[in-house]
XYZ file of N, CA and C in Angstrom:
480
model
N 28.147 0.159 -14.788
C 26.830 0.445 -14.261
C 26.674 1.956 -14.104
N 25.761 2.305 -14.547
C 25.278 3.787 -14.258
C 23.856 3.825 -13.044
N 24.449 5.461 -12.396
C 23.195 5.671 -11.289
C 23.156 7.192 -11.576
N 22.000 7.570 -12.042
C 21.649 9.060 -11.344
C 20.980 9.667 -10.326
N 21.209 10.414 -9.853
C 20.499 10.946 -8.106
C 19.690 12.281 -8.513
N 18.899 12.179 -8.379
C 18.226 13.562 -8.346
C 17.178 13.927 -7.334
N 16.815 15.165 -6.863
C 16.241 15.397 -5.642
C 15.069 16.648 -6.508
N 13.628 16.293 -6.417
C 12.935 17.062 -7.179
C 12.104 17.614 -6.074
N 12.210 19.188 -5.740
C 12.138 19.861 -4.960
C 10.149 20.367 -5.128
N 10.332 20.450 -5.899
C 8.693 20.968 -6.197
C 8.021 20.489 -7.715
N 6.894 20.542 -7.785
C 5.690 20.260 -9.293
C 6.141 21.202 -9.833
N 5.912 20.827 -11.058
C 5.913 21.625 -12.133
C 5.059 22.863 -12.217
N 4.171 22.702 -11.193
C 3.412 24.026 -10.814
C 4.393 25.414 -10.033
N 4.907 24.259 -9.244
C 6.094 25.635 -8.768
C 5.523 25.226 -7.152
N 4.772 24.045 -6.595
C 4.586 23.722 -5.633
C 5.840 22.804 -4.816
N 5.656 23.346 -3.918
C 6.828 22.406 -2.749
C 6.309 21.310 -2.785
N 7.304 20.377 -2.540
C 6.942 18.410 -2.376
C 7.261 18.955 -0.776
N 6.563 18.973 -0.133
C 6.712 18.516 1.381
C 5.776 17.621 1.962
N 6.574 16.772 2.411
C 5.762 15.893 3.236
C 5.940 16.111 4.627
N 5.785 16.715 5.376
C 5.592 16.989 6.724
C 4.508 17.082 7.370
N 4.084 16.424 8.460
C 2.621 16.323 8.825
C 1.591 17.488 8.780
N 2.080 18.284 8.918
C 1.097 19.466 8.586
C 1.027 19.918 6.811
N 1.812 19.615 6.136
C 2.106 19.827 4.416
C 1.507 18.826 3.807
N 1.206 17.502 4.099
C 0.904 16.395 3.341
C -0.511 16.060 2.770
N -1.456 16.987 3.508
C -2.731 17.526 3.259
C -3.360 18.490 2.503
N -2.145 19.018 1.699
C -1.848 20.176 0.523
C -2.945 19.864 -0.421
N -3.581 20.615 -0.450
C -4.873 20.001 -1.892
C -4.062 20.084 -3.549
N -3.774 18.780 -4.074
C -3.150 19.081 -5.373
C -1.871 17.966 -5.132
N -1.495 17.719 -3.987
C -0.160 17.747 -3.405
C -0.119 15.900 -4.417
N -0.681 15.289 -3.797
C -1.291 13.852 -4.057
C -0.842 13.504 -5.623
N -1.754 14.663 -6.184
C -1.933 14.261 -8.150
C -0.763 14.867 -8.649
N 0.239 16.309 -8.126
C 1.287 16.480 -8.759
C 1.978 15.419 -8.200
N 2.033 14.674 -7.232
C 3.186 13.817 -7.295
C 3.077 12.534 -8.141
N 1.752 12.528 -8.329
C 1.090 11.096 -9.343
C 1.708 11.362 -10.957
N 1.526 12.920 -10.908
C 2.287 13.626 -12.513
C 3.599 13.102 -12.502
N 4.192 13.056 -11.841
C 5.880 13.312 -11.586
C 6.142 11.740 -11.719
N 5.430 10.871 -10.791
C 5.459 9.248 -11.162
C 4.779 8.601 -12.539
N 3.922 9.463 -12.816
C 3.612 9.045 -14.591
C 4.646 9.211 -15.910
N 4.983 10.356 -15.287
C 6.140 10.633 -16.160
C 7.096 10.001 -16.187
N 7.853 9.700 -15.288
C 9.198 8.932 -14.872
C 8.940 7.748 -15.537
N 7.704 6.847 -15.110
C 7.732 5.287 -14.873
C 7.388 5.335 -16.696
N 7.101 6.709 -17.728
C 6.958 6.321 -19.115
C 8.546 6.177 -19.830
N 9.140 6.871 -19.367
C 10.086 7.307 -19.920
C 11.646 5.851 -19.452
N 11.011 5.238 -18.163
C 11.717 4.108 -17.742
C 11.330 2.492 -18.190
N 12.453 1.850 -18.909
C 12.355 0.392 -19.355
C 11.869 -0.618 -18.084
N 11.238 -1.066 -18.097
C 10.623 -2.319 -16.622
C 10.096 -1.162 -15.611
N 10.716 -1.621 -14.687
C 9.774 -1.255 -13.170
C 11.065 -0.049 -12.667
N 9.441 0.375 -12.082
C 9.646 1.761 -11.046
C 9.397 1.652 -9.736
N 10.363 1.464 -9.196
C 9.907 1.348 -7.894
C 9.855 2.921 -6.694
N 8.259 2.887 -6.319
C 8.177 3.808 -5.490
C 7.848 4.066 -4.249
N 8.680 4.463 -3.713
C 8.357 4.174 -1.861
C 8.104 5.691 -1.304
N 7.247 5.604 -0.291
C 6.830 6.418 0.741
C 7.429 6.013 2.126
N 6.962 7.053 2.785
C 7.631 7.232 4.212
C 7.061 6.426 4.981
N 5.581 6.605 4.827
C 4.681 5.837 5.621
C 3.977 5.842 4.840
N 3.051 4.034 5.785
C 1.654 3.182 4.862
C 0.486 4.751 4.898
N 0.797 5.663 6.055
C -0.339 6.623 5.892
C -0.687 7.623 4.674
N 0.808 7.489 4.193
C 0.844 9.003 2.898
C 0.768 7.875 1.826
N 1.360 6.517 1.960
C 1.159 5.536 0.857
C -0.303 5.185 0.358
N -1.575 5.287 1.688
C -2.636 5.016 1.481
C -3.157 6.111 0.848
N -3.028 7.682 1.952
C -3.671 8.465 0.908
C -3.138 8.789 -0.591
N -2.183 8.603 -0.793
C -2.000 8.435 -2.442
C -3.012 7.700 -3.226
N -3.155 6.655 -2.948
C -3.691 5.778 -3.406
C -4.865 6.138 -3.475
N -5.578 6.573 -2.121
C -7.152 7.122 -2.341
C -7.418 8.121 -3.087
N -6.668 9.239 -3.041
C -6.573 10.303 -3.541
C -6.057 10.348 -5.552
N -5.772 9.395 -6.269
C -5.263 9.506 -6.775
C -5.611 7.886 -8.009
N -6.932 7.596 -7.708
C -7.518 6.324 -8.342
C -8.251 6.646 -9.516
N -8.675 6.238 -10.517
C -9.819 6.096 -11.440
C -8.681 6.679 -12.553
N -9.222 8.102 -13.163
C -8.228 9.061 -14.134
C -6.821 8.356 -13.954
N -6.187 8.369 -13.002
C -4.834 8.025 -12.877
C -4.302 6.550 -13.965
N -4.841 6.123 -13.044
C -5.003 3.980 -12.856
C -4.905 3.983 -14.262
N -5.790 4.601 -14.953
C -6.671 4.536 -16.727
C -5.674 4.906 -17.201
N -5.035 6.242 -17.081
C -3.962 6.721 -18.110
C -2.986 5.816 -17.702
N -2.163 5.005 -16.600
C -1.137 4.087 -16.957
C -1.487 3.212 -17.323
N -3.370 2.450 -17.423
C -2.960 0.910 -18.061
C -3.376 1.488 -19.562
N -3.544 2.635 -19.876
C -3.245 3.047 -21.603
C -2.351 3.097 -21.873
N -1.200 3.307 -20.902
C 0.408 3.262 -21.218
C 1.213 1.981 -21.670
N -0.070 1.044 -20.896
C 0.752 -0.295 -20.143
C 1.699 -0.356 -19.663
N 1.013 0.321 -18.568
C 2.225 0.513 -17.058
C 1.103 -0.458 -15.924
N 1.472 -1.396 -15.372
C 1.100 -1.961 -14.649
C 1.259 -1.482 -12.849
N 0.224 -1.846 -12.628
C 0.480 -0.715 -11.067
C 0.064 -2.107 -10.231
N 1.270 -1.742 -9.048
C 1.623 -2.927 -8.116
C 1.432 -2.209 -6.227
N 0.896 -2.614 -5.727
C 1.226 -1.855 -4.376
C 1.027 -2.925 -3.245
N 1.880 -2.548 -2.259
C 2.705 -3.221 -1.138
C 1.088 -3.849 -0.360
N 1.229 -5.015 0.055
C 0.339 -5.429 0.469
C 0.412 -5.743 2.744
N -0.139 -5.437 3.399
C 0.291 -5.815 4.377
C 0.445 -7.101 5.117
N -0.651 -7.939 3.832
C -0.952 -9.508 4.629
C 0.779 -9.455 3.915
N 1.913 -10.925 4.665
C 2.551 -11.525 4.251
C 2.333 -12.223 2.702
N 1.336 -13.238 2.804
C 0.930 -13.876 1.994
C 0.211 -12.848 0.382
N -0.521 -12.205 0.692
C -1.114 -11.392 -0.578
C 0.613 -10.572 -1.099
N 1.858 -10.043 -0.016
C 2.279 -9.356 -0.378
C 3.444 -10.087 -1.499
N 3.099 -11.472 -1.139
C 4.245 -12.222 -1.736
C 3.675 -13.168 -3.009
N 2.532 -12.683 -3.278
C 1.928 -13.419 -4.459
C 1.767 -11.921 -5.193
N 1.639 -10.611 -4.601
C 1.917 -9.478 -5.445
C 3.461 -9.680 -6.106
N 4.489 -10.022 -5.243
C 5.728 -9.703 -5.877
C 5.835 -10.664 -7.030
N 5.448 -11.595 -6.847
C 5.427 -12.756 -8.030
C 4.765 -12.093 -9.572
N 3.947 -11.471 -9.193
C 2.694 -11.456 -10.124
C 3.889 -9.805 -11.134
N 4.175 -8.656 -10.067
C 5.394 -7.812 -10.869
C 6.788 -8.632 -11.489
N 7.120 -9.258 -10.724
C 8.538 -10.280 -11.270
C 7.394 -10.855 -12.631
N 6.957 -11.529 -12.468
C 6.266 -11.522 -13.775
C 6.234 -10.745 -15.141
N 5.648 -9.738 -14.686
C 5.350 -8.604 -15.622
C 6.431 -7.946 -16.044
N 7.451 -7.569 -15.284
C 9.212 -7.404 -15.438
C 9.401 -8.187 -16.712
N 9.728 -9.453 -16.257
C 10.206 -10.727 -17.139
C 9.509 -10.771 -17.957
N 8.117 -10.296 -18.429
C 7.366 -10.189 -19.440
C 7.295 -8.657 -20.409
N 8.974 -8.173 -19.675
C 9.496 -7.241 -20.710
C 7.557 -6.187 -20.831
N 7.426 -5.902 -19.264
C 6.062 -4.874 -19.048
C 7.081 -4.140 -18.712
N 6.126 -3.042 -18.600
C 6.761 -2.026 -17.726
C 5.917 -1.953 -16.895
N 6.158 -1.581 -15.222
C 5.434 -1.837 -14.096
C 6.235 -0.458 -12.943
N 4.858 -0.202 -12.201
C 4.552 0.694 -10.891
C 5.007 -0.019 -9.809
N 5.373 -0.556 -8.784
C 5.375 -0.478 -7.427
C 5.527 0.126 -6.437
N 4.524 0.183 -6.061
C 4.213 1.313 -4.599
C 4.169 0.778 -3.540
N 5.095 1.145 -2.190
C 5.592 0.659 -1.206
C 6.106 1.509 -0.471
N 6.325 1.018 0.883
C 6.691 1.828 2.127
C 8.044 1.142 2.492
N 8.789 2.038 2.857
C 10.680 2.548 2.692
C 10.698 1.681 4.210
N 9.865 1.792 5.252
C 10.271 0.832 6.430
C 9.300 -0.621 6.155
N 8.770 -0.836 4.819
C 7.474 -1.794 4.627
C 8.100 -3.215 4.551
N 7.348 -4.063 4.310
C 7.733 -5.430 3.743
C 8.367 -5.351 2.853
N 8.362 -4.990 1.923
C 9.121 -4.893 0.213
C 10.460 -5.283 0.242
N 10.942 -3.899 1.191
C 12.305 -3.655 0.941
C 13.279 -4.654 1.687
N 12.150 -5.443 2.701
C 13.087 -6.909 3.486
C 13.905 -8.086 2.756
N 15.109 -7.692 2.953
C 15.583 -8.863 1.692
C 15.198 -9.466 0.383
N 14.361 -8.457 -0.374
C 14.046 -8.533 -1.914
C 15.350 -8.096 -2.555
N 15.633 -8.431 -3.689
C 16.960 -8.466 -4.384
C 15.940 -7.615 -5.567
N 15.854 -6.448 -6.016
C 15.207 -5.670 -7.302
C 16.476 -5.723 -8.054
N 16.687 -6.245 -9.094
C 17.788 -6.108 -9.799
C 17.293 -6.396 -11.033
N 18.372 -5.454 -12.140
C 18.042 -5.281 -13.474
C 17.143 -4.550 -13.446
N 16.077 -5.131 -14.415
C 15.019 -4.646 -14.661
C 13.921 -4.306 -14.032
N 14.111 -4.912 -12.430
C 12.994 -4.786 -11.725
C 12.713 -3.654 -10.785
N 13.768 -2.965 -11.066
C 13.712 -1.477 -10.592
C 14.866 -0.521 -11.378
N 14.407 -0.228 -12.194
C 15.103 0.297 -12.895
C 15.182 1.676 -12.963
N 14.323 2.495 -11.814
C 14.258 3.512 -11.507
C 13.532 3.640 -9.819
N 13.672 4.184 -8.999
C 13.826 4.323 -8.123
C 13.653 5.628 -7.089
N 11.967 5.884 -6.761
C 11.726 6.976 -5.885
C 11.231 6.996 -5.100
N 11.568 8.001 -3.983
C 11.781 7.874 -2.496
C 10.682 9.285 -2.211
N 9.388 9.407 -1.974
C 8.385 9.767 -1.323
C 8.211 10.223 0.354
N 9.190 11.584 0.446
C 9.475 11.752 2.058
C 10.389 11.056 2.353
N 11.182 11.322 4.255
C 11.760 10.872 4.516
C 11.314 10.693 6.115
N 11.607 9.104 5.820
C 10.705 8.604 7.324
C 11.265 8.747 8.567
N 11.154 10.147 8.830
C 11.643 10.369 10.531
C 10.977 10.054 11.690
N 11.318 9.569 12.494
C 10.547 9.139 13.591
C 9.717 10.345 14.496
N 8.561 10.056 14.760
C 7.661 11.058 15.231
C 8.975 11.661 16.529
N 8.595 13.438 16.848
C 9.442 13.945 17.933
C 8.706 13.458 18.935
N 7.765 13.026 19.249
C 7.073 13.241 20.548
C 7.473 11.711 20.973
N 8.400 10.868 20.340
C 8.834 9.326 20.251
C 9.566 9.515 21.690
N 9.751 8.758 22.445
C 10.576 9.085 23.800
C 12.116 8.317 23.371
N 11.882 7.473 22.529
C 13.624 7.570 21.947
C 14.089 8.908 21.750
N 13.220 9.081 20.981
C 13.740 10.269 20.119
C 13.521 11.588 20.972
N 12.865 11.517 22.166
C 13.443 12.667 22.704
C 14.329 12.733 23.696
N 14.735 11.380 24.008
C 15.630 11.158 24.726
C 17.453 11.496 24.219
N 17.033 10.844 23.095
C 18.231 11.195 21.673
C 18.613 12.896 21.794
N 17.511 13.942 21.724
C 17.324 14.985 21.169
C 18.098 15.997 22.372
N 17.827 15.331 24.001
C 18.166 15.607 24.972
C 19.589 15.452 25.204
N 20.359 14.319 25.294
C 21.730 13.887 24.605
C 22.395 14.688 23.638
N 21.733 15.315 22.249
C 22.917 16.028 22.081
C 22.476 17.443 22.381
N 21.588 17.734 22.995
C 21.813 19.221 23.052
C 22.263 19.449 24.515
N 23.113 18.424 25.466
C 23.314 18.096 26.477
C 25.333 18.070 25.704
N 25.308 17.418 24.656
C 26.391 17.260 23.812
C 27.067 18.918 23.399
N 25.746 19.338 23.110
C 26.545 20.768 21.886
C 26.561 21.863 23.397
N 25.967 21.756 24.162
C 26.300 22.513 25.698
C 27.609 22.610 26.070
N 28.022 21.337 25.913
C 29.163 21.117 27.176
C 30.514 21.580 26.185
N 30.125 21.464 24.623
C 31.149 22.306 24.083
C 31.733 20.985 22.898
């Protein structure tokens, strides 16, 4: 079995991929990353699976990034799949990509990294045959776990 890892730092413009709440509102930010997933998901046999941090940057993708887009992958015949929140719609979506997989398509799925998707689905073979990760879902600071956490170790790196 082969895996490659790669970490793609900025567009081909020479723009930073940041997703950080104040960065994610980048005008451009949206469609170079739509470039970067057009490309990949041509060049990959079956499905691409692509996850975001959150349903919020997952949605504005989606808004941001419809009509032109959508058109140039079903000229590709790249089929575009995205995470649904009902239970029920999300599990007649997965059917409908397992489908298109097994029908030797090549296929999009767009999904959220803490979403339904990734709950005990088995993507194997062909059904993700490539694999990208859209941000990294840190829990808001102002979280009182998390500043409770934050308090702990700098209570930790004090004492030595």
């Amino acid at each position: 079995s082969q895996i490659m890892t790669r970490v793609v730092r900025e567009s081909d413009q020479g723009n930073e991929f940041n997703f950080s709440y104040k960065s994610r509102g980048r005008p451009g930010l949206m469609e170079e990353i739509g470039e970067l997933i057009r490309r990949v998901a041509i060049g990959t046999p079956g499905g691409t699976l692509v996850f975001f941090s959150s349903y919020a940057i997952l949605s504005k993708f989606m808004e941001l990034v419809p009509g032109a887009y959508t058109s140039t992958l079903k000229s590709l015949k790249i089929d575009i799949f995205k995470e649904e929140r009902s239970k029920k719609l999300n599990n007649m979506m997965l059917e409908e990509y397992k489908s298109c997989i097994n029908n030797k398509r090549k296929a999009i799925l767009f999904a959220v990294l803490r979403g339904k998707v990734r709950e005990g689905i088995d993507f194997k073979n062909d059904m993700a045959r490539t694999v990208i990760i859209i941000g990294i879902p840190f829990s808001p600071p102002f979280e009182i776990s998390v500043k409770h956490k934050i308090a702990m170790l700098d209570r930790a790196i004090d004492s030595g």
